[in-house]
Short mmCIF file of C-alpha atoms and ligand atoms in Angstrom, two decimals:
data_model
loop_
_atom_site.label_atom_id
_atom_site.label_comp_id
_atom_site.label_asym_id
_atom_site.label_seq_id
_atom_site.Cartn_x
_atom_site.Cartn_y
_atom_site.Cartn_z
CA UNK A 168 59.57 7.18 4.05
CA UNK A 169 56.84 5.09 2.41
CA UNK A 170 55.39 6.04 -0.95
CA UNK A 171 52.50 8.47 -0.85
CA UNK A 172 49.40 8.01 -2.98
CA UNK A 173 48.06 10.77 -5.22
CA UNK A 174 45.57 12.97 -3.41
CA UNK A 175 42.72 11.43 -5.38
CA UNK A 176 40.10 14.15 -5.01
CA UNK A 177 42.36 17.06 -5.93
CA UNK A 178 43.60 15.01 -8.89
CA UNK A 179 40.04 14.30 -10.02
CA UNK A 180 38.90 17.91 -9.71
CA UNK A 181 42.04 19.32 -11.31
CA UNK A 182 41.83 16.97 -14.28
CA UNK A 183 38.10 17.51 -14.89
CA UNK A 184 37.25 21.08 -13.91
CA UNK A 185 38.20 22.57 -17.31
CA UNK A 186 35.38 20.49 -18.88
CA UNK A 187 32.82 21.54 -16.26
CA UNK A 188 30.17 24.14 -17.01
CA UNK A 189 28.65 23.68 -13.57
CA UNK A 190 31.09 22.86 -10.84
CA UNK A 191 29.24 21.16 -8.01
CA UNK A 192 32.42 19.45 -6.85
CA UNK A 193 33.71 22.38 -4.85
CA UNK A 194 33.62 22.39 -1.07
CA UNK A 195 34.43 26.12 -0.97
CA UNK A 196 31.54 28.42 -0.17
CA UNK A 197 30.95 30.74 -3.17
CA UNK A 198 34.35 32.27 -3.74
CA UNK A 199 34.64 36.03 -3.36
CA UNK A 200 36.70 38.86 -4.84
CA UNK A 201 38.46 41.52 -2.80
CA UNK A 202 36.02 44.10 -4.20
CA UNK A 203 32.99 42.08 -3.11
CA UNK A 204 34.56 41.42 0.27
CA UNK A 205 35.02 45.15 0.76
CA UNK A 206 31.45 45.83 -0.32
CA UNK A 207 30.21 43.18 2.13
CA UNK A 208 31.89 44.86 5.09
CA UNK A 209 29.56 46.52 7.58
CA UNK A 210 32.10 49.34 7.87
CA UNK A 211 30.70 51.77 5.31
CA UNK A 212 32.99 54.65 6.30
CA UNK A 213 35.26 56.32 3.74
CA UNK A 214 38.28 55.18 5.70
CA UNK A 215 37.46 51.56 4.88
CA UNK A 216 39.77 51.01 1.94
CA UNK A 217 39.38 47.23 1.93
CA UNK A 218 42.08 44.71 2.78
CA UNK A 219 44.67 46.17 0.45
CA UNK A 220 44.60 49.59 2.08
CA UNK A 221 47.18 52.30 1.43
CA UNK A 222 48.86 51.23 4.63
CA UNK A 223 49.25 47.66 3.32
CA UNK A 224 50.22 48.75 -0.19
CA UNK A 225 52.89 51.10 1.09
CA UNK A 226 54.48 48.43 3.26
CA UNK A 227 57.83 47.05 2.14
CA UNK A 228 57.36 43.37 1.52
CA UNK A 229 59.89 41.60 3.69
CA UNK A 230 59.18 38.20 5.16
CA UNK A 231 57.02 39.86 7.80
CA UNK A 232 56.33 38.20 11.13
CA UNK A 233 57.32 34.61 10.62
CA UNK A 234 54.65 32.91 12.73
CA UNK A 235 52.07 35.08 10.98
CA UNK A 236 50.94 38.70 11.37
CA UNK A 237 49.93 39.84 14.85
CA UNK A 238 46.65 41.18 13.41
CA UNK A 239 45.64 37.80 11.99
CA UNK A 240 46.86 35.67 14.87
CA UNK A 241 45.21 37.84 17.50
CA UNK A 242 41.91 37.78 15.57
CA UNK A 243 42.08 33.99 15.39
CA UNK A 244 43.10 33.65 19.04
CA UNK A 245 40.11 35.87 19.88
CA UNK A 246 37.73 33.69 17.87
CA UNK A 247 38.94 30.55 19.66
CA UNK A 248 38.55 32.31 23.02
CA UNK A 249 34.82 33.06 22.67
CA UNK A 250 32.84 31.32 25.45
CA UNK A 251 35.96 29.73 26.94
CA UNK A 252 37.11 30.39 30.52
CA UNK A 253 40.79 30.61 29.49
CA UNK A 254 41.57 32.78 26.43
CA UNK A 255 43.90 31.30 23.82
CA UNK A 256 47.21 33.23 23.75
CA UNK A 257 48.25 34.62 20.36
CA UNK A 258 51.54 32.64 20.61
CA UNK A 259 49.47 29.48 20.39
CA UNK A 260 48.42 30.21 16.80
CA UNK A 261 50.66 29.86 13.77
CA UNK A 262 49.76 30.76 10.19
CA UNK A 263 50.38 28.39 7.27
CA UNK A 264 49.85 28.27 3.52
CA UNK A 265 46.38 26.74 3.69
CA UNK A 266 45.13 23.93 5.89
CA UNK A 267 46.97 21.55 3.54
CA UNK A 268 50.31 22.69 4.92
CA UNK A 269 48.87 22.99 8.43
CA UNK A 270 47.73 19.35 8.37
CA UNK A 271 50.96 18.17 6.79
CA UNK A 272 53.09 19.92 9.41
CA UNK A 273 51.06 18.52 12.31
CA UNK A 274 51.73 14.96 11.14
CA UNK A 275 55.31 15.62 10.16
CA UNK A 276 56.03 17.24 13.52
CA UNK A 277 54.18 14.83 15.77
CA UNK A 278 54.19 11.36 14.15
CA UNK A 279 57.12 8.99 14.05
CA UNK A 280 57.34 5.67 12.23
CA UNK A 281 55.54 3.00 14.25
CA UNK A 282 53.32 5.47 16.10
CA UNK A 283 49.71 4.41 15.99
CA UNK A 284 47.24 6.97 14.63
CA UNK A 285 43.44 6.59 14.72
CA UNK A 286 41.62 8.54 12.01
CA UNK A 287 37.90 9.40 11.88
CA UNK A 288 36.65 8.09 8.53
CA UNK A 289 35.53 8.79 5.80
CA UNK A 290 37.53 11.96 5.57
CA UNK A 291 39.86 14.08 3.47
CA UNK A 292 42.56 11.72 2.24
CA UNK A 293 45.51 13.79 3.48
CA UNK A 294 44.46 12.97 7.05
CA UNK A 295 45.30 9.27 6.67
CA UNK A 296 47.69 9.16 3.67
CA UNK A 297 50.26 11.51 5.23
CA UNK A 298 50.66 9.63 8.55
CA UNK A 299 50.78 6.39 6.54
CA UNK A 300 53.54 7.83 4.36
CA UNK A 301 55.49 8.73 7.50
CA UNK A 302 55.45 5.09 8.55
CA UNK A 303 52.71 5.40 11.16
CA UNK A 304 50.31 2.52 11.74
CA UNK A 305 46.95 4.04 10.78
CA UNK A 306 43.59 2.66 11.94
CA UNK A 307 40.45 4.08 10.35
CA UNK A 308 37.69 4.69 12.88
CA UNK A 309 34.58 4.50 10.74
CA UNK A 310 31.58 6.71 11.27
CA UNK A 311 28.44 4.57 11.08
CA UNK A 312 26.83 5.04 7.69
CA UNK A 313 23.58 3.47 8.93
CA UNK A 314 23.52 5.59 12.11
CA UNK A 315 23.72 9.09 10.66
CA UNK A 316 27.51 8.93 10.43
CA UNK A 317 27.84 8.75 14.21
CA UNK A 318 31.05 7.60 15.87
CA UNK A 319 30.99 4.74 18.36
CA UNK A 320 33.14 5.69 21.35
CA UNK A 321 33.13 2.13 22.73
CA UNK A 322 34.72 1.07 19.47
CA UNK A 323 37.39 3.77 19.92
CA UNK A 324 38.31 2.30 23.32
CA UNK A 325 38.98 -1.02 21.60
CA UNK A 326 41.20 0.61 18.96
CA UNK A 327 43.66 2.16 21.43
CA UNK A 328 47.08 0.51 21.49
CA UNK A 329 50.06 1.18 23.80
CA UNK A 330 51.67 3.19 20.97
CA UNK A 331 48.58 5.23 20.00
CA UNK A 332 49.91 8.74 19.54
CA UNK A 333 47.05 10.63 18.01
CA UNK A 334 43.30 10.60 17.35
CA UNK A 335 42.45 12.55 14.20
CA UNK A 336 39.00 14.09 13.79
CA UNK A 337 37.36 16.07 11.03
CA UNK A 338 34.55 18.14 12.49
CA UNK A 339 32.32 19.02 10.61
CA UNK A 340 33.12 15.99 8.49
CA UNK A 341 34.10 16.05 4.84
CA UNK A 342 32.40 14.44 2.82
CA UNK A 343 29.24 13.78 4.86
CA UNK A 344 28.52 17.19 6.42
CA UNK A 345 27.85 15.37 9.70
CA UNK A 346 29.09 16.73 13.03
CA UNK A 347 30.65 15.08 16.05
CA UNK A 348 28.31 16.25 18.79
CA UNK A 349 29.50 17.82 22.06
CA UNK A 350 28.92 14.71 24.20
CA UNK A 351 30.93 12.50 21.84
CA UNK A 352 33.73 15.09 21.69
CA UNK A 353 33.90 15.13 25.49
CA UNK A 354 34.02 11.33 25.59
CA UNK A 355 36.84 11.29 23.02
CA UNK A 356 38.77 13.86 25.07
CA UNK A 357 38.31 11.78 28.24
CA UNK A 358 39.75 8.70 26.51
CA UNK A 359 42.63 10.72 25.06
CA UNK A 360 43.43 12.21 28.46
CA UNK A 361 43.41 8.80 30.12
CA UNK A 362 45.94 7.46 27.60
CA UNK A 363 47.92 10.72 27.01
CA UNK A 364 46.98 10.83 23.34
CA UNK A 365 47.01 14.01 21.24
CA UNK A 366 43.65 14.91 19.68
CA UNK A 367 44.08 16.57 16.30
CA UNK A 368 40.90 18.02 14.83
CA UNK A 369 40.68 19.41 11.32
CA UNK A 370 38.01 22.10 11.80
CA UNK A 371 38.18 23.59 8.32
CA UNK A 372 34.36 23.58 7.90
CA UNK A 373 33.80 25.34 11.21
CA UNK A 374 31.64 27.47 11.72
CA UNK A 375 29.40 26.70 8.72
CA UNK A 376 26.60 25.22 10.85
CA UNK A 377 23.50 25.72 8.73
CA UNK A 378 21.19 23.15 10.32
CA UNK A 379 22.24 22.97 13.97
CA UNK A 380 21.73 25.87 16.34
CA UNK A 381 24.43 27.19 18.70
CA UNK A 382 21.82 26.91 21.49
CA UNK A 383 21.45 23.15 20.88
CA UNK A 384 23.09 21.27 23.74
CA UNK A 385 24.87 18.96 21.30
CA UNK A 386 26.25 21.86 19.22
CA UNK A 387 29.95 21.02 18.79
CA UNK A 388 32.49 23.41 20.24
CA UNK A 389 36.03 23.56 18.93
CA UNK A 390 38.07 20.87 20.70
CA UNK A 391 40.31 23.73 21.86
CA UNK A 392 37.66 24.69 24.39
CA UNK A 393 37.21 21.33 26.11
CA UNK A 394 39.82 21.78 28.83
CA UNK A 395 42.44 19.36 27.50
CA UNK A 396 45.80 20.84 26.52
CA UNK A 397 47.02 18.17 24.12
CA UNK A 398 44.67 19.19 21.35
CA UNK A 399 45.66 20.72 18.08
CA UNK A 400 43.31 22.16 15.48
CA UNK A 401 43.71 23.31 11.90
CA UNK A 402 41.56 25.73 9.96
CA UNK A 403 41.61 27.75 6.77
CA UNK A 404 40.20 30.66 4.79
CA UNK A 405 39.41 28.30 1.90
CA UNK A 406 35.99 26.83 2.65
CA UNK A 407 33.76 28.72 5.05
CA UNK A 408 35.39 32.08 4.30
CA UNK A 409 35.29 31.78 0.48
CA UNK A 410 38.97 32.62 -0.05
CA UNK A 411 40.87 29.51 -1.23
CA UNK A 412 42.98 31.69 -3.51
CA UNK A 413 44.79 33.47 -0.71
CA UNK A 414 46.23 30.21 0.68
CA UNK A 415 45.91 31.05 4.34
CA UNK A 416 45.39 28.41 7.00
CA UNK A 417 46.44 27.96 10.61
CA UNK A 418 47.35 25.64 13.44
CA UNK A 419 46.25 26.33 17.01
CA UNK A 420 46.81 24.45 20.22
CA UNK A 421 46.47 24.88 23.96
CA UNK A 422 49.89 23.26 24.25
CA UNK A 423 52.57 25.73 23.16
CA UNK A 424 55.12 22.93 22.75
CA UNK A 425 52.97 21.31 20.04
CA UNK A 426 52.74 24.62 18.17
CA UNK A 427 56.48 25.18 18.49
CA UNK A 428 57.21 21.77 16.98
CA UNK A 429 55.04 22.64 13.97
CA UNK A 430 56.47 26.16 13.62
CA UNK A 431 60.01 24.81 13.73
CA UNK A 432 59.24 22.57 10.75
CA UNK A 433 57.30 25.28 8.94
CA UNK A 434 60.49 27.34 8.61
CA UNK A 435 61.79 24.60 6.33
CA UNK A 436 58.79 24.81 4.02
CA UNK A 437 57.56 28.40 3.77
CA UNK A 438 59.50 30.65 6.20
CA UNK A 439 56.43 32.91 6.33
CA UNK A 440 53.09 33.34 4.59
CA UNK A 441 52.49 36.17 2.09
CA UNK A 442 51.77 39.40 3.95
CA UNK A 443 49.20 40.38 1.32
CA UNK A 444 47.33 37.12 1.82
CA UNK A 445 47.44 37.62 5.56
CA UNK A 446 46.06 41.15 5.20
CA UNK A 447 43.08 39.83 3.20
CA UNK A 448 42.47 37.07 5.76
CA UNK A 449 42.67 39.49 8.70
CA UNK A 450 40.21 41.82 6.97
CA UNK A 451 37.73 39.00 6.25
CA UNK A 452 37.88 37.72 9.84
CA UNK A 453 37.56 41.16 11.39
CA UNK A 454 34.24 41.85 13.16
CA UNK A 455 32.92 44.20 10.47
CA UNK A 456 33.26 41.56 7.74
CA UNK A 457 33.12 38.20 9.51
CA UNK A 458 29.43 38.14 10.39
CA UNK A 459 28.32 39.35 6.97
CA UNK A 460 30.51 36.77 5.23
CA UNK A 461 29.29 33.93 7.44
CA UNK A 462 25.68 35.02 6.99
CA UNK A 463 26.13 35.14 3.20
CA UNK A 464 27.53 31.61 3.16
CA UNK A 465 25.16 30.08 5.70
CA UNK A 466 22.18 31.54 3.80
CA UNK A 467 23.56 30.20 0.53
CA UNK A 468 24.12 26.75 2.02
CA UNK A 469 20.55 26.67 3.38
CA UNK A 470 19.01 27.94 0.14
CA UNK A 471 20.87 25.45 -2.08
CA UNK A 472 20.44 22.60 0.36
CA UNK A 473 16.67 23.06 0.17
CA UNK A 474 16.92 22.40 -3.60
CA UNK A 475 19.06 19.35 -2.97
CA UNK A 476 16.50 18.06 -0.46
CA UNK A 477 13.79 18.27 -3.17
CA UNK A 478 16.07 16.48 -5.62
CA UNK A 479 16.67 13.62 -3.16
CA UNK A 480 12.94 13.42 -2.46
CA UNK A 481 12.11 13.31 -6.19
CA UNK A 482 14.68 10.61 -6.94
CA UNK A 483 14.35 8.59 -3.76
CA UNK A 484 13.98 5.47 -5.89
CA UNK A 485 17.61 6.00 -6.92
CA UNK A 486 19.37 7.86 -4.12
CA UNK A 487 19.60 8.28 -0.39
CA UNK A 488 21.62 10.30 2.10
CA UNK A 489 21.99 11.53 5.61
CA UNK A 490 21.11 15.19 5.28
CA UNK A 491 24.17 17.25 6.28
CA UNK A 492 23.84 19.58 9.24
CA UNK A 493 27.02 21.59 8.64
CA UNK A 494 29.71 22.34 6.03
CA UNK A 495 29.18 22.81 2.31
CA UNK A 496 29.16 19.16 1.25
CA UNK A 497 26.70 16.26 1.10
CA UNK A 498 27.40 12.60 0.48
CA UNK A 499 24.66 11.06 -1.67
CA UNK A 500 24.42 7.36 -2.51
CA UNK A 501 23.02 6.23 -5.87
CA UNK A 502 21.80 2.65 -6.24
CA UNK A 503 19.58 0.41 -8.34
CA UNK A 504 17.47 -2.20 -6.58
CA UNK A 505 19.66 -1.71 -3.51
CA UNK A 506 22.96 -2.20 -5.37
CA UNK A 507 25.35 0.79 -5.64
CA UNK A 508 26.06 2.18 -9.07
CA UNK A 509 29.57 2.75 -10.38
CA UNK A 510 30.08 6.28 -9.02
CA UNK A 511 33.11 6.97 -11.21
CA UNK A 512 31.11 6.13 -14.33
CA UNK A 513 28.17 8.15 -13.02
CA UNK A 514 30.36 11.24 -12.52
CA UNK A 515 32.26 10.78 -15.79
CA UNK A 516 29.08 10.46 -17.86
CA UNK A 517 27.37 13.31 -16.05
CA UNK A 518 30.32 15.54 -16.88
CA UNK A 519 30.55 14.40 -20.47
CA UNK A 520 26.82 14.62 -21.24
CA UNK A 521 25.71 17.55 -19.09
CA UNK A 522 28.86 19.43 -18.09
CA UNK A 523 28.18 18.98 -14.35
CA UNK A 524 31.11 18.07 -12.11
CA UNK A 525 30.64 16.03 -8.92
CA UNK A 526 33.16 14.03 -6.86
CA UNK A 527 33.01 10.20 -7.12
CA UNK A 528 32.97 8.75 -3.60
CA UNK A 529 34.79 5.43 -3.99
CA UNK A 530 37.50 7.02 -6.11
CA UNK A 531 38.13 9.95 -3.77
CA UNK A 532 37.06 8.76 -0.31
CA UNK A 533 37.58 4.98 -0.61
CA UNK A 534 39.30 3.09 -2.02
CA UNK A 535 37.05 0.09 -2.10
CA UNK A 536 34.49 1.82 0.10
CA UNK A 537 31.65 4.22 -0.45
CA UNK A 538 30.79 2.82 -3.85
CA UNK A 539 27.76 4.51 -5.34
CA UNK A 540 28.43 7.70 -3.37
CA UNK A 541 29.03 11.11 -4.87
CA UNK A 542 29.96 14.28 -3.03
CA UNK A 543 27.94 17.37 -3.87
CA UNK A 544 29.17 20.86 -2.96
CA UNK A 545 26.13 23.05 -2.30
CA UNK A 546 27.42 26.37 -0.96
CA UNK A 547 28.36 27.61 -4.42
CA UNK A 548 26.65 30.39 -6.40
CA UNK A 549 22.86 29.84 -6.22
CA UNK A 550 22.23 30.19 -9.97
CA UNK A 551 25.06 27.81 -10.85
CA UNK A 552 23.84 25.31 -8.28
CA UNK A 553 20.26 25.41 -9.52
CA UNK A 554 21.29 25.10 -13.17
CA UNK A 555 23.63 22.21 -12.33
CA UNK A 556 20.91 20.45 -10.38
CA UNK A 557 18.45 20.86 -13.25
CA UNK A 558 20.96 19.18 -15.55
CA UNK A 559 21.46 16.41 -13.01
CA UNK A 560 17.70 15.85 -13.11
CA UNK A 561 17.81 15.61 -16.90
CA UNK A 562 20.64 13.12 -16.56
CA UNK A 563 18.59 11.03 -14.15
CA UNK A 564 15.72 10.91 -16.64
CA UNK A 565 17.81 10.29 -19.75
CA UNK A 566 20.93 8.39 -18.70
CA UNK A 567 20.64 6.88 -15.24
CA UNK A 568 19.30 3.55 -16.46
CA UNK A 569 22.50 3.05 -18.48
CA UNK A 570 24.89 3.62 -15.57
CA UNK A 571 26.45 0.27 -14.61
CA UNK A 572 26.42 -1.13 -11.10
CA UNK A 573 29.68 -0.92 -9.17
CA UNK A 574 32.04 -3.74 -10.06
CA UNK A 575 30.25 -4.51 -13.34
CA UNK A 576 32.68 -2.54 -15.45
CA UNK A 577 36.27 -1.66 -14.76
CA UNK A 578 36.32 2.08 -15.29
CA UNK A 579 39.83 3.49 -15.40
CA UNK A 580 39.99 7.18 -16.17
C1 LIG B 219 39.13 18.51 5.37
C2 LIG B 219 40.04 19.34 4.50
N1 LIG B 219 41.21 19.75 4.97
C3 LIG B 219 42.04 20.49 4.23
C4 LIG B 219 41.74 20.87 2.94
C5 LIG B 219 42.69 21.76 2.17
O1 LIG B 219 42.43 23.09 2.50
P1 LIG B 219 43.31 24.36 2.07
O2 LIG B 219 42.71 24.93 0.84
O3 LIG B 219 43.17 25.31 3.21
O4 LIG B 219 44.70 23.92 1.88
C6 LIG B 219 40.54 20.46 2.42
C7 LIG B 219 40.19 20.83 1.04
O5 LIG B 219 39.26 20.30 0.45
C8 LIG B 219 39.66 19.69 3.22
O6 LIG B 219 38.47 19.29 2.76
#
């Protein structure tokens, strides 16, 4: 097995977050406590004891159901079956410790050395570093920065090789907040079907669609509902559902064999996921909580994004972006006279001088690309976001002129 790189973004956030007074690096929608989750529920009856009900607390804590609790898997299968002609069977969902493990298992189970894997880019590093570490030949399929981060399907056709095993998508996309629209998804599926390629879509930011309406004809469905069996998706409670601390994610596929391959490997890593975590996840995804939680987070994303829009407008001499339509993250490029600034230096000085944490783009989504970019997480607590943005404004007035251009100074931190 080849060496694997550090997961640069997690390393950056972990090493810097203790210094941050305002953490605008997070892609998790405002995290929530069990008490607040219970209060958010639309079930106001006395019998609603919250996720850790007497029934859960009195349960003996064995391994539980190894593929994941029936309650959680059937809720997830139900969510993936909305507006689809063929419901997703519960056996086609397996629970993991976060999407991190879900993603890892998909690659470990389905990629062999010398398989060719095409990865939508930029994206979360795990999605290309893990197949690389397994010896796969990875081609990055770049979204067009100058065309609203759109993907060119003609280009995809040219990337296919006889040994192409998998096309990896991230929809909505981290770090841009762009979506792959329905038509493009269908075109990708048609190409995959023609060449018998598995489509793996990381849908962790689904369904945080704050600026595209479900009635829009290009609104992206989950790839699970596009009539092709060799698709596999991963998701998680961490981002859209505000619960990264419970470490619950999942893998779902129309093809039971693909799920079985992942579940077989999962036994070697976790055996089963914590039953308490699963109980919290099942409660949050249940009808009486789900809509309120999604509304809370979509409203927050819209409210904070409006502030970010005004910031970009005010500092348009220094920054530009493609406004995100979904997710909790935006990718903003800072430049001087058209030349990108050193984003690592920008983030390091912003943290040191103002206590605001952002994610440097080249460091965490490059390397060697996306210089000048920073990722901003905007679905966090509204007061924290506003205060952090005010400090970023101060930084722009007081310090921006001293930030070096990319490549002018070797910044190793
Ligand atoms: C695209 C993507 N996938 C997976 C993860 C990891 O998620 P989890 O907390 O569920 O392990 C992240 C976290 O930032 C992510 O952005």
